[in-house]
XYZ file of C-alpha atoms in Angstrom:
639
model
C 248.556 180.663 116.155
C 244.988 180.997 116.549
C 242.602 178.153 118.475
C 239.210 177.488 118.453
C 238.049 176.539 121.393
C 234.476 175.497 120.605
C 236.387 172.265 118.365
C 238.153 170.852 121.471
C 237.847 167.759 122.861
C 236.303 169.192 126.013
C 233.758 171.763 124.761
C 232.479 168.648 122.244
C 232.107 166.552 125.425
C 230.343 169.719 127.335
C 228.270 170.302 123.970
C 227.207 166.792 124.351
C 225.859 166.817 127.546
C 223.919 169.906 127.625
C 222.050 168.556 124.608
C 220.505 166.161 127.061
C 219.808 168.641 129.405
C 222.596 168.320 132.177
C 224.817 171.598 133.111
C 227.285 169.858 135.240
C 230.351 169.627 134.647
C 231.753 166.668 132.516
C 233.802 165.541 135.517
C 230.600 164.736 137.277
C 230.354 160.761 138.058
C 227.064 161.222 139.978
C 223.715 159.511 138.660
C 221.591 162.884 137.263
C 217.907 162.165 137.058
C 217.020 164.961 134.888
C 219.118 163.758 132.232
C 218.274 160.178 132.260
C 214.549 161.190 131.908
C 215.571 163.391 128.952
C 217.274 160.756 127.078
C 214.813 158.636 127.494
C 212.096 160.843 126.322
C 214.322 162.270 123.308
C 214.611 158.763 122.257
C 211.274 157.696 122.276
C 210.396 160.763 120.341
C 213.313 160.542 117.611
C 211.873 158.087 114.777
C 214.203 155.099 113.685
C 215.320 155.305 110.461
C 217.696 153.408 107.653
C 220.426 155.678 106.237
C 221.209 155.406 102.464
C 223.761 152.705 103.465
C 221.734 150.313 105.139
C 222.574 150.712 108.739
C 220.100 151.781 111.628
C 221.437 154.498 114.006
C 219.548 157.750 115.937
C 218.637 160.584 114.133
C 219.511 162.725 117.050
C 222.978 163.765 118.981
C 224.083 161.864 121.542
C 224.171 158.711 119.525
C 227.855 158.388 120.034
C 227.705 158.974 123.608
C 225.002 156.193 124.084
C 226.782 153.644 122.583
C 230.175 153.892 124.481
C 231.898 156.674 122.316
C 232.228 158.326 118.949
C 234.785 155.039 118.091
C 232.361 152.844 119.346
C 229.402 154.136 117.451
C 231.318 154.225 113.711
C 232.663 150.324 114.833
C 228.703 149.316 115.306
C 227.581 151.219 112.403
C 230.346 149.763 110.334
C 229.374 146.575 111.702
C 225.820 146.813 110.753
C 226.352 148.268 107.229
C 228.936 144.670 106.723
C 225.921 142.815 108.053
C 223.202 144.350 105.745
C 225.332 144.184 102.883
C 226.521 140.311 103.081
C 222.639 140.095 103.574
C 221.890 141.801 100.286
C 224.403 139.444 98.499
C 222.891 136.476 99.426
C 219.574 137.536 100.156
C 216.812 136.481 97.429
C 215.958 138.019 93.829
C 213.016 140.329 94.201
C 210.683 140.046 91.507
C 207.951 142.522 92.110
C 206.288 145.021 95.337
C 202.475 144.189 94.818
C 200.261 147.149 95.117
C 197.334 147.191 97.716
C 193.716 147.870 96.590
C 191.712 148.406 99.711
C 193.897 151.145 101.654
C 197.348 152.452 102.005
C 200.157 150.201 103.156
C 200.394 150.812 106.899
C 203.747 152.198 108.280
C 206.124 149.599 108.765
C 206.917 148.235 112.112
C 210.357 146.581 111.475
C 212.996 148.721 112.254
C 215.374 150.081 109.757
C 212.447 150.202 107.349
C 212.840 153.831 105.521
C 209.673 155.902 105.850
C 209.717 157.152 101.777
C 209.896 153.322 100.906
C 207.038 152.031 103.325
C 204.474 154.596 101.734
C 205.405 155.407 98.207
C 202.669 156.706 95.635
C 200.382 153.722 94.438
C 201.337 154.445 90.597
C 204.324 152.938 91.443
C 203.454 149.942 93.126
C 201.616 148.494 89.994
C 204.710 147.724 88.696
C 207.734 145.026 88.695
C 210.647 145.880 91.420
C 213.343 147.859 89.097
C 216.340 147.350 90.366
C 219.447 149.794 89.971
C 221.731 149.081 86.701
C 224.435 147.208 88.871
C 221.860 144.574 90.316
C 219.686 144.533 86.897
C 223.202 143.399 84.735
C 224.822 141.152 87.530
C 221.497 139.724 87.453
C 220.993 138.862 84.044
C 224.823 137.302 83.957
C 223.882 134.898 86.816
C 221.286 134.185 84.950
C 223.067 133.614 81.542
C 224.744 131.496 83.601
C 222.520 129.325 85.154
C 220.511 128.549 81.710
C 224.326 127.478 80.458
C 224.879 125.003 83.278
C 220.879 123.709 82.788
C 222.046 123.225 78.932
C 225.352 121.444 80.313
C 223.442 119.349 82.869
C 220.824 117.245 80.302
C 223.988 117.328 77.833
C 226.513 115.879 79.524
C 225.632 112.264 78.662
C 226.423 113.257 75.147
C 229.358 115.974 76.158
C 231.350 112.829 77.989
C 231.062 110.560 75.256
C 232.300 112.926 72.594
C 235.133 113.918 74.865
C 236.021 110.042 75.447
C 235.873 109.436 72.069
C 238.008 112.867 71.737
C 240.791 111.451 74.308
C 240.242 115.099 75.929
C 239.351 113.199 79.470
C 243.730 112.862 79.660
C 244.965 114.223 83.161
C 246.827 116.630 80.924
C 243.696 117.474 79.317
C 241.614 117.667 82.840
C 243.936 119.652 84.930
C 243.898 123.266 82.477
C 240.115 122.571 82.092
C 239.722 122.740 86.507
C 241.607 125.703 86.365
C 239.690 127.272 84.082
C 236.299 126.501 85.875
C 237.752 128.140 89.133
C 238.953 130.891 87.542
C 234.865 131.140 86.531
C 233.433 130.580 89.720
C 235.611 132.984 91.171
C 234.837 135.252 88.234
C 230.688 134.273 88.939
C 231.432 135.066 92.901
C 232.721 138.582 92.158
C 229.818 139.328 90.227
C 227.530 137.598 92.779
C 229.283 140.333 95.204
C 228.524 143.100 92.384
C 224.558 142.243 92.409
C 224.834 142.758 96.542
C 226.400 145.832 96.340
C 223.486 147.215 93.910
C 220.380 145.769 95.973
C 222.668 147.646 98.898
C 222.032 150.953 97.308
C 218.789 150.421 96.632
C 215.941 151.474 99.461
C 213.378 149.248 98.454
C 215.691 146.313 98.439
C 217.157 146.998 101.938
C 213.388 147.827 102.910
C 212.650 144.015 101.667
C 215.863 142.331 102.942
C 214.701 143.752 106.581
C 211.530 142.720 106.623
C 212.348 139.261 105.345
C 214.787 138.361 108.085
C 212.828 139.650 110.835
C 210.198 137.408 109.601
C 212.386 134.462 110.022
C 213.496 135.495 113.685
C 209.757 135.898 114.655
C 206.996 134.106 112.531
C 203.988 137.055 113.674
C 201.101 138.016 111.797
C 202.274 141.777 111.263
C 205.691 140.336 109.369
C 204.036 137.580 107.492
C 201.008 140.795 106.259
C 204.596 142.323 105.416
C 206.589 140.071 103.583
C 203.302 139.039 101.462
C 203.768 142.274 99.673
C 206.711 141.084 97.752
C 207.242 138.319 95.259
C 210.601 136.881 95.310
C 212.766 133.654 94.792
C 210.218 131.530 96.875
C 213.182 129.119 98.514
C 213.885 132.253 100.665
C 210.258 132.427 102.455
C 209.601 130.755 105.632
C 207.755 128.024 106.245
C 203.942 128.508 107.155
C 202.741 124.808 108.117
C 204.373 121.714 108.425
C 203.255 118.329 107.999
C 203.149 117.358 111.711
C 201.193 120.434 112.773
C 198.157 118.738 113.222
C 198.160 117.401 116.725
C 196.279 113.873 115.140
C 199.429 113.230 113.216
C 201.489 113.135 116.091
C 199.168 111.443 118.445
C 198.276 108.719 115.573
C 200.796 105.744 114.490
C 198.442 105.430 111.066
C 199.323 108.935 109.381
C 202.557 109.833 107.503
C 206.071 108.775 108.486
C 208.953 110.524 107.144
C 209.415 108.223 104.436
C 205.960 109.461 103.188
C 202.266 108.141 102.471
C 200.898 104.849 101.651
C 200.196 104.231 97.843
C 198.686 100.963 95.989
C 201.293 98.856 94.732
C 201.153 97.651 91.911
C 201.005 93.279 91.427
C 204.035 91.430 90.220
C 204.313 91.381 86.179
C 204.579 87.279 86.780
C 202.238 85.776 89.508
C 203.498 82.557 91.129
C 206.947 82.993 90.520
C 209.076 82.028 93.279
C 210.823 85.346 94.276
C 214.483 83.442 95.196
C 218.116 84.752 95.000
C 218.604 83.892 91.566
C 215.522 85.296 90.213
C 216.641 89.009 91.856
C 220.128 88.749 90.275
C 218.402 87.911 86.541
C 215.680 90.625 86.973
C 218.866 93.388 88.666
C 220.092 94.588 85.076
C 215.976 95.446 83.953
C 215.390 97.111 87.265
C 218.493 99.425 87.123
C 217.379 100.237 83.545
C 214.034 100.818 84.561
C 215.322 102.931 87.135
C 217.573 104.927 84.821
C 214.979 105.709 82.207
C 212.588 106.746 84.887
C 214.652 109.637 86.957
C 215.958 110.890 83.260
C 214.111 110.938 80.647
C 210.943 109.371 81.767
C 210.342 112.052 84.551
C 210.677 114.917 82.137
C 208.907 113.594 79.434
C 205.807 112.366 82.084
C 206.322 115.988 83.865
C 207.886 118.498 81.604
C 207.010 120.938 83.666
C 209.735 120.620 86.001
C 212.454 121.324 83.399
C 214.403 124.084 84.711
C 214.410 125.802 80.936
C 210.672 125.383 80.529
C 209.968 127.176 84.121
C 212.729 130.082 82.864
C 210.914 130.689 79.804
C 207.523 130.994 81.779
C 208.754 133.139 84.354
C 207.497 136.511 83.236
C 203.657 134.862 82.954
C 203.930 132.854 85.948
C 204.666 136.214 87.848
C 201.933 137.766 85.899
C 199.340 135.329 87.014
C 200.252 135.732 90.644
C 200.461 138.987 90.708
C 196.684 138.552 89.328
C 196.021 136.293 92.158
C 197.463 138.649 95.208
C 196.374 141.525 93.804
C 192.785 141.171 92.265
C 191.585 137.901 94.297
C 193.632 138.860 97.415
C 195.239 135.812 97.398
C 197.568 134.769 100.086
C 200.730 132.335 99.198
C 202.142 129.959 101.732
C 205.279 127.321 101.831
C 203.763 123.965 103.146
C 206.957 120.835 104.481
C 205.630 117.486 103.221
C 206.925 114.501 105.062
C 209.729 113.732 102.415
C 211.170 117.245 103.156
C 210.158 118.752 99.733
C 208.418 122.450 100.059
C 205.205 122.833 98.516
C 203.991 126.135 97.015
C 199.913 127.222 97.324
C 197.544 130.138 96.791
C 194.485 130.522 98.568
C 192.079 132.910 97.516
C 189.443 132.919 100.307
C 185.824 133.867 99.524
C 183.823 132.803 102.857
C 183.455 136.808 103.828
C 181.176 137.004 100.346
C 177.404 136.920 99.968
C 178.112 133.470 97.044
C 177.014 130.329 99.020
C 179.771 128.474 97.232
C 182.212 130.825 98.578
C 181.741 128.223 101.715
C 183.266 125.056 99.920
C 186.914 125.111 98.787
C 188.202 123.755 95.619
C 191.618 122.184 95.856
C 193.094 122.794 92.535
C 195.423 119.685 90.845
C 197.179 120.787 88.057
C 198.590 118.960 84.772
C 201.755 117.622 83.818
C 202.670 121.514 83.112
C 200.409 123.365 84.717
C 201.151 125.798 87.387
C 198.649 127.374 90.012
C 199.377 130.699 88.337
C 198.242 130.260 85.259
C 196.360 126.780 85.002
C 192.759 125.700 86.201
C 192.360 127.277 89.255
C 190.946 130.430 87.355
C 187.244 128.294 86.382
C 186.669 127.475 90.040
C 187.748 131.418 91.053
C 185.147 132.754 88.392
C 182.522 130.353 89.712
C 182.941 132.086 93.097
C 184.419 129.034 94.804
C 187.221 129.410 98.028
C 190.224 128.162 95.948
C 193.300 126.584 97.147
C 195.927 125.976 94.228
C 199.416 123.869 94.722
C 202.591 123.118 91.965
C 203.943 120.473 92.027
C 207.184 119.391 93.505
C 209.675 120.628 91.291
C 207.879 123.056 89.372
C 208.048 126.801 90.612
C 208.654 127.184 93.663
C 207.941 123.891 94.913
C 210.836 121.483 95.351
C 211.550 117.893 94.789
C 211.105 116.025 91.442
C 207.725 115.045 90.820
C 207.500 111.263 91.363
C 204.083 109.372 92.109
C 205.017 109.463 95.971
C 206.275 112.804 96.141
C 203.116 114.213 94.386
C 201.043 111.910 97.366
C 203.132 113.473 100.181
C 202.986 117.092 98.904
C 198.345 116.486 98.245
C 198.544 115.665 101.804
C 199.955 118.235 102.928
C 198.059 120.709 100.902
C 194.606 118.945 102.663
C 196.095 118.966 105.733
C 196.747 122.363 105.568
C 192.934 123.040 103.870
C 191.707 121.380 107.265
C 193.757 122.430 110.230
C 194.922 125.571 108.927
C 192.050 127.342 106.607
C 189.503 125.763 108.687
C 187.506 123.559 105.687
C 185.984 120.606 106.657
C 186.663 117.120 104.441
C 182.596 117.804 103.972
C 183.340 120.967 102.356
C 186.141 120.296 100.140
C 186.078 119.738 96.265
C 188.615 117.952 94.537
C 189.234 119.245 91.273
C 192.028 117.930 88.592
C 193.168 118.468 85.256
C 194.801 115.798 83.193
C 197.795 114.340 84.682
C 196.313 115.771 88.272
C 194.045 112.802 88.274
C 196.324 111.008 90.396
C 196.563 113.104 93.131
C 193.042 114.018 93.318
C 192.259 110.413 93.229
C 194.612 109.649 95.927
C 193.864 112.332 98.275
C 189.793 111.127 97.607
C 191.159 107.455 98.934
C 192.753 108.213 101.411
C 190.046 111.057 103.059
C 186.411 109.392 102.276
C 184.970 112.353 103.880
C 185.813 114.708 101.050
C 182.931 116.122 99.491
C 183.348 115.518 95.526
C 185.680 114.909 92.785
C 185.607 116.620 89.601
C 188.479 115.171 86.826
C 188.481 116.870 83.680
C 190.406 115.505 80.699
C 192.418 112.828 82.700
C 192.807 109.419 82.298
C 192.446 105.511 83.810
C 195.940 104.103 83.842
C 199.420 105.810 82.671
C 200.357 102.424 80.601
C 198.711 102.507 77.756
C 199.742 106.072 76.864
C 203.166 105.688 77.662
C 202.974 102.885 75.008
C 201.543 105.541 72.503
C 204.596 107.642 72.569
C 207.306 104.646 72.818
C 208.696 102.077 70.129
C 206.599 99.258 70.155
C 209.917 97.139 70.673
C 210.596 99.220 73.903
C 206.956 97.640 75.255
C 208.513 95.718 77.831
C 210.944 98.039 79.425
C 208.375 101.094 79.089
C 205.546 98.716 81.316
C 208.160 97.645 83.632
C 209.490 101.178 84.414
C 205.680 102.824 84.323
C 204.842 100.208 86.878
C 207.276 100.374 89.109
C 208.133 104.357 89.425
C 205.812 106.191 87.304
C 202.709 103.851 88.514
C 199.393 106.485 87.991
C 196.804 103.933 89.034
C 194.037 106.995 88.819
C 191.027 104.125 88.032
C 191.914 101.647 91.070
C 192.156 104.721 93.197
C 188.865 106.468 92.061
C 187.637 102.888 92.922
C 188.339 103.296 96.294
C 186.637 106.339 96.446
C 182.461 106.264 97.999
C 181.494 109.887 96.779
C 179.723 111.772 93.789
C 182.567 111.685 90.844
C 181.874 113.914 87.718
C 184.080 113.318 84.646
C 184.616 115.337 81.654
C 185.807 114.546 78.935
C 187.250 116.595 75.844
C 185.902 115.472 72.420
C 189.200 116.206 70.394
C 191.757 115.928 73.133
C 195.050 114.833 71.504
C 196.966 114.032 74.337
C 194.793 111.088 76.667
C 194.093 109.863 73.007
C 195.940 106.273 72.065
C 195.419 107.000 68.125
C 194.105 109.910 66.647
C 192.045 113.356 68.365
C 189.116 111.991 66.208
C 189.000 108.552 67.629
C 187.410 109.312 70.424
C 186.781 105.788 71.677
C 190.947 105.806 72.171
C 190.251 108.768 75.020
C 191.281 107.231 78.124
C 188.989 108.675 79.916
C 186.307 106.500 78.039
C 187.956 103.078 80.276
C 188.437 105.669 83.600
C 184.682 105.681 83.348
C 183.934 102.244 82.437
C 185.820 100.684 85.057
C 184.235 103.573 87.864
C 180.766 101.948 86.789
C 181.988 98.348 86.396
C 183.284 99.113 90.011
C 179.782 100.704 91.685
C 177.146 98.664 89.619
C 178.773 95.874 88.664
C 175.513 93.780 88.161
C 173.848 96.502 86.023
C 177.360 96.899 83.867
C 177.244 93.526 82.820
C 176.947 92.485 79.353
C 174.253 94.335 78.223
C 175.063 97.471 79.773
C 178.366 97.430 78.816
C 177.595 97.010 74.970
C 174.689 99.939 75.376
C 177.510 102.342 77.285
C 180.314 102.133 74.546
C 177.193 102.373 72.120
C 176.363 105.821 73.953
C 180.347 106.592 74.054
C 181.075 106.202 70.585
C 178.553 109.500 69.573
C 180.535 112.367 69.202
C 177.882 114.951 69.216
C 175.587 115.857 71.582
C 172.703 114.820 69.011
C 174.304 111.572 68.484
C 173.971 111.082 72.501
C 170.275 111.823 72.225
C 169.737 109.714 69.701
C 170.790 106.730 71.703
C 169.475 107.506 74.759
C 165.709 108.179 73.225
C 166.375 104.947 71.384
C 166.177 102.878 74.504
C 163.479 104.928 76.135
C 165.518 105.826 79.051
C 163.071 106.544 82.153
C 165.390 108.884 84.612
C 162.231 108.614 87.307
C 162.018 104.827 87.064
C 166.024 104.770 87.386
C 165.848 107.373 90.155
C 163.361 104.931 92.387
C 165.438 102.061 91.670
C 168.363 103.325 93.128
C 166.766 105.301 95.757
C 164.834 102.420 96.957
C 168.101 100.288 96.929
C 169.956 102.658 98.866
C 167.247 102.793 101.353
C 167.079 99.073 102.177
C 171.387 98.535 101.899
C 172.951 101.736 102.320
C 175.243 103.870 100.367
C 178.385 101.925 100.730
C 179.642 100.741 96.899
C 179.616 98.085 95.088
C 175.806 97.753 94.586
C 174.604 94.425 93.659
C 171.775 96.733 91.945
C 170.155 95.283 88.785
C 170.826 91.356 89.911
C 167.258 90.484 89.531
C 166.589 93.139 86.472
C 165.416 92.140 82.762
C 168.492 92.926 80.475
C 165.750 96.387 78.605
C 166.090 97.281 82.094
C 170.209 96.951 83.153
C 170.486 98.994 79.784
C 168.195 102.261 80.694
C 169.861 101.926 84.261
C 173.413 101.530 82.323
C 172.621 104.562 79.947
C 171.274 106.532 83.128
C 174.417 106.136 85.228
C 176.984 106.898 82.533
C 175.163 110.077 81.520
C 174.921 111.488 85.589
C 178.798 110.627 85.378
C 180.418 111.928 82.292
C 179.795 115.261 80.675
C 180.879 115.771 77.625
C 183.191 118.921 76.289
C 183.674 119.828 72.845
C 187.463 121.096 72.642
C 191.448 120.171 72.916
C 192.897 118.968 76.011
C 194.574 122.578 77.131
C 191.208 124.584 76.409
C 190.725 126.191 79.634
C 187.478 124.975 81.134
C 184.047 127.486 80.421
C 182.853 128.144 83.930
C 178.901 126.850 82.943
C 180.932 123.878 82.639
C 182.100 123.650 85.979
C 179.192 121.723 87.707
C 178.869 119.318 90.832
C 178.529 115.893 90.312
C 175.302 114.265 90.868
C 174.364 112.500 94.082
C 170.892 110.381 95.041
């Protein structure tokens, strides 16, 4: 019988050896220079590289031999191909590779990174990540499934009280219906383990999955540059700053504690009441109702944004609008931790490199009720040529939390926080601007940092109350204040109040939603009282009587002819109102209220009155969710 001698054991061992350059025999113990310098040299020279299943390994011989032995070498490979693939099953979804304008993507530096994936043709890269057919149909069962539980979370009120009713809630009845749930989950875990096993096979995937965790083990630029190529299931990316990153916070007892920032609090619905035992047990069953219609269906109806089906049915034009945002504006997305532990999602789009002298000042973006960064009013600010820094609020996108009136204070500080000690804006050249329901953090954040530079509000409102009543049964009055003012409290007025810089409102002619009656009653827009009580606030001598009359007067026109009309009628001199004011600043100072108009004839409180509401309110003629025209977009005016 015939043997080949170049297959034995010992000529595979001598074959081994002499690829690294060492003729000795294989009995030799003794240190051998030359082949230690050849090893090292081949192994600088051979590239690393991914195979087709994941793991990392040598492209050359000797691999084996490196690594303690050929049994050795298949247990670490087998071992890294378990790891990679339990990181592919619970690793994130992948939504889309963005493509790079300005130059080719530079050769990865993580290892295990295959070279075909790190530099494919740019006709590919304008497109979503497609994902292999086992991935793309585990995926869309998982995701069956999760709109099914969402459906069978706000139902279940009603789902329990038909089964109680039903006498299905037996033990006999309960026991079959457990099993059957496991036997789901178990059936939901297999194909959980189906979706890995797809993203395994796929290059791109394992290319993404690679990157991301070495991002986590080491925060460095080069990963970060990396891992913003890729949008995916934002609970997955690390976080960039955190809320005691500023060394102030830390060194100052004022700031933030944990269980987050300091709001106005509302007065007590009964002054002078004595606040004793009895009284807390009689008012206990109204605040646990109040409580209950606030964190269900008062949150979602105030914030319907953060309904998980809403955000599903978005999803293909929220990852449209970002993809906008990193790809055309060069935006770069960050995770910010507010104090109460919730993770806030931004965009910056930074335009200080550009020859626009507003590219200098940053506009901090607040969006409505639901409004996302992606696709709400940080686009008028961008086209203006402003540095724009857009957030979501907690519990919409990829922020998390629910969005309650502290929650939505802690995540705006953050967001400035991270504008000052991070971007490297100064409070003297940010600009607040807020849509709608946004008011209140824009207001808030301009209350509690005086420095900031301006405030813009478009379409928002003076006090949550009175619109909550709109919506609500008028026998539901007292429950619907109660709950408003204890959880839902947006005080945007008493806040703005606070507030010593230029303020520009806008308000929306036929805006059906800050509206109390109809869209063509437009002395029912809230933001008609938002501005009243600003002025009543800075000049409350000139917004006495007669200038109060002579401002709803000039409120009540509904065309910009009508506006004219009453402001010719009372011969309105801007110069004569400009000295007055100037020369009032000059001999008090700029700090509000103004006792302004004390000594004034009541011809002359009027022009002032006319003068100040018109430098404060602009007027725009469309619905509330008409994106704003970018001539619209102004600064507010300032002596």
């Amino acid at each position: 019988m015939s043997h080949d001698s170049s297959n034995s054991p010992r000529s595979k061992r001598l074959q081994l050896i002499s690829d690294y350059g060492c003729t000795r025999s294989s009995k030799c113990r003794k240190p051998c220079s030359r082949s230690a310098e050849t090893v090292s040299t081949r192994r600088e020279a051979e590239p690393v590289r991914a195979d087709v299943k994941g793991t990392q390994h040598l492209s050359g011989p000797g691999r084996a031999g490196l690594t303690g032995g050929p049994a050795a070498g298949r247990a670490a490979a087998r071992a890294g191909a378990m790891a990679k693939l339990l990181s592919c099953v619970l690793g994130p979804r992948l939504y889309k590779i963005y493509r790079e304008r300005d130059s080719e993507r530079a050769p990865s530096s993580v290892p295990g990174t295959p070279t075909s994936v790190t530099n494919p043709h740019s006709s590919s890269w304008d497109t979503y990540y497609q994902p292999r057919a086992l991935e793309k149909h585990a995926d869309s069962i998982l995701a069956l499934a999760s709109v099914f539980w969402s459906i069978s979370y706000y139902s279940s009120p009603f789902a329990f009280f038909y089964l109680y009713r039903k006498g299905y809630l037996s033990l006999s009845k309960v026991v079959p219906f457990s099993h059957y749930a496991g036997t789901l989950l178990l059936l939901l875990a297999g194909v959980a383990c189906l979706r890995g096993i797809g993203r395994w096979t796929n290059p791109q995937y394992r290319q993404f999955i690679t990157i991301l965790e070495a991002t986590h083990r080491n925060h460095s630029a080069e990963n970060k540059r990396q891992l913003a190529n890729y949008n995916f299931d934002f609970r997955s990316w690390p976080v960039d700053f955190h809320w005691e990153e500023p060394s102030s916070r830390k060194e100052s007892r004022g700031g933030p504690s944990r269980r987050g920032v300091a709001l106005l609090r509302p007065e007590p619905l009964h002054r002078g009441t004595a606040d004793t035992f009895l009284n807390r047990v009689k008012k206990l069953p109204c605040q646990i109702t109040s409580y209950l219609v606030a964190h269900t269906l008062g949150r979602r109806m105030l914030y319907p944004g953060s309904v998980y089906l809403l955000q599903k049915a978005l999803m293909p034009v929220l990852l449209q609008g970002q993809a906008r945002l990193v790809e055309e504006c060069h935006g770069r997305r960050a995770k910010l931790l507010a104090c109460d532990g919730n993770e806030i999602d931004t965009m910056f789009v930074d335009r200080r490199g550009t020859a626009e002298p507003q590219g200098q000042k940053l506009v901090i973006c607040c969006e409505g009720n639901a409004g996302f960064y992606e696709v709400g009013c940080v686009s008028t600010p961008l086209e203006a040529g402003y540095s724009v820094l857009g957030w979501n609020h907690p519990g919409f996108a990829g922020s998390t939390g629910v969005p309650f009136p502290q929650n939505e204070a802690n995540a705006m500080d953050v967001v400035v926080q991270f504008a000052i000690h991070r971007l490297g804006f100064q409070p003297e050249d940010i600009i607040l601007y807020a849509w709608s329901i946004g008011g209140f953090t824009a207001t808030w954040a301009a209350m509690s940092y005086p420095d900031i530079s301006a405030v813009i509000l478009d379409a928002s409102f003076d006090d949550l109350v009175p619109l909550a009543l709109k919506v609500m049964p008028d026998s539901w009055r007292g429950l619907v204040t109660r709950t408003v003012r204890q959880h839902l409290n947006l005080n945007n007025a008493e806040q703005l109040c606070r507030y010593q810089g230029p303020v520009l409102l806008i308000r929306r002619t036929r805006d059906e939603i800050i509206t109390t009656t109809v869209p063509e009653d437009i002395m029912s827009n809230r933001g008609n009282d938002l501005l009243l009580k600003f002025l009543q606030h800075r000049y409350p001598r000139v917004m006495a009587e007669e200038g109060l009359r002579v401002v709803r007067q000039w409120l009540e026109a509904s065309s910009q002819l009508e506006e004219a009309s009453i402001y010719s009628r009372w011969e309105v001199e801007e110069d004569w109102c400009l000295s007055v004011l100037r020369s009032y600043q000059a001999e008090h100072g700029p700090e509000f209220p103004w006792s302004v108009g004390e000594d004034m004839s009541a011809d002359g409180r009027r022009q002032l009155a006319l003068f100040l509401a018109q430098k404060h309110l602009n007027n725009f003629e469309a619905t509330h969710c008409t994106p704003l025209p970018t001539q619209n977009f102004q600064m507010p005016w300032h002596l």
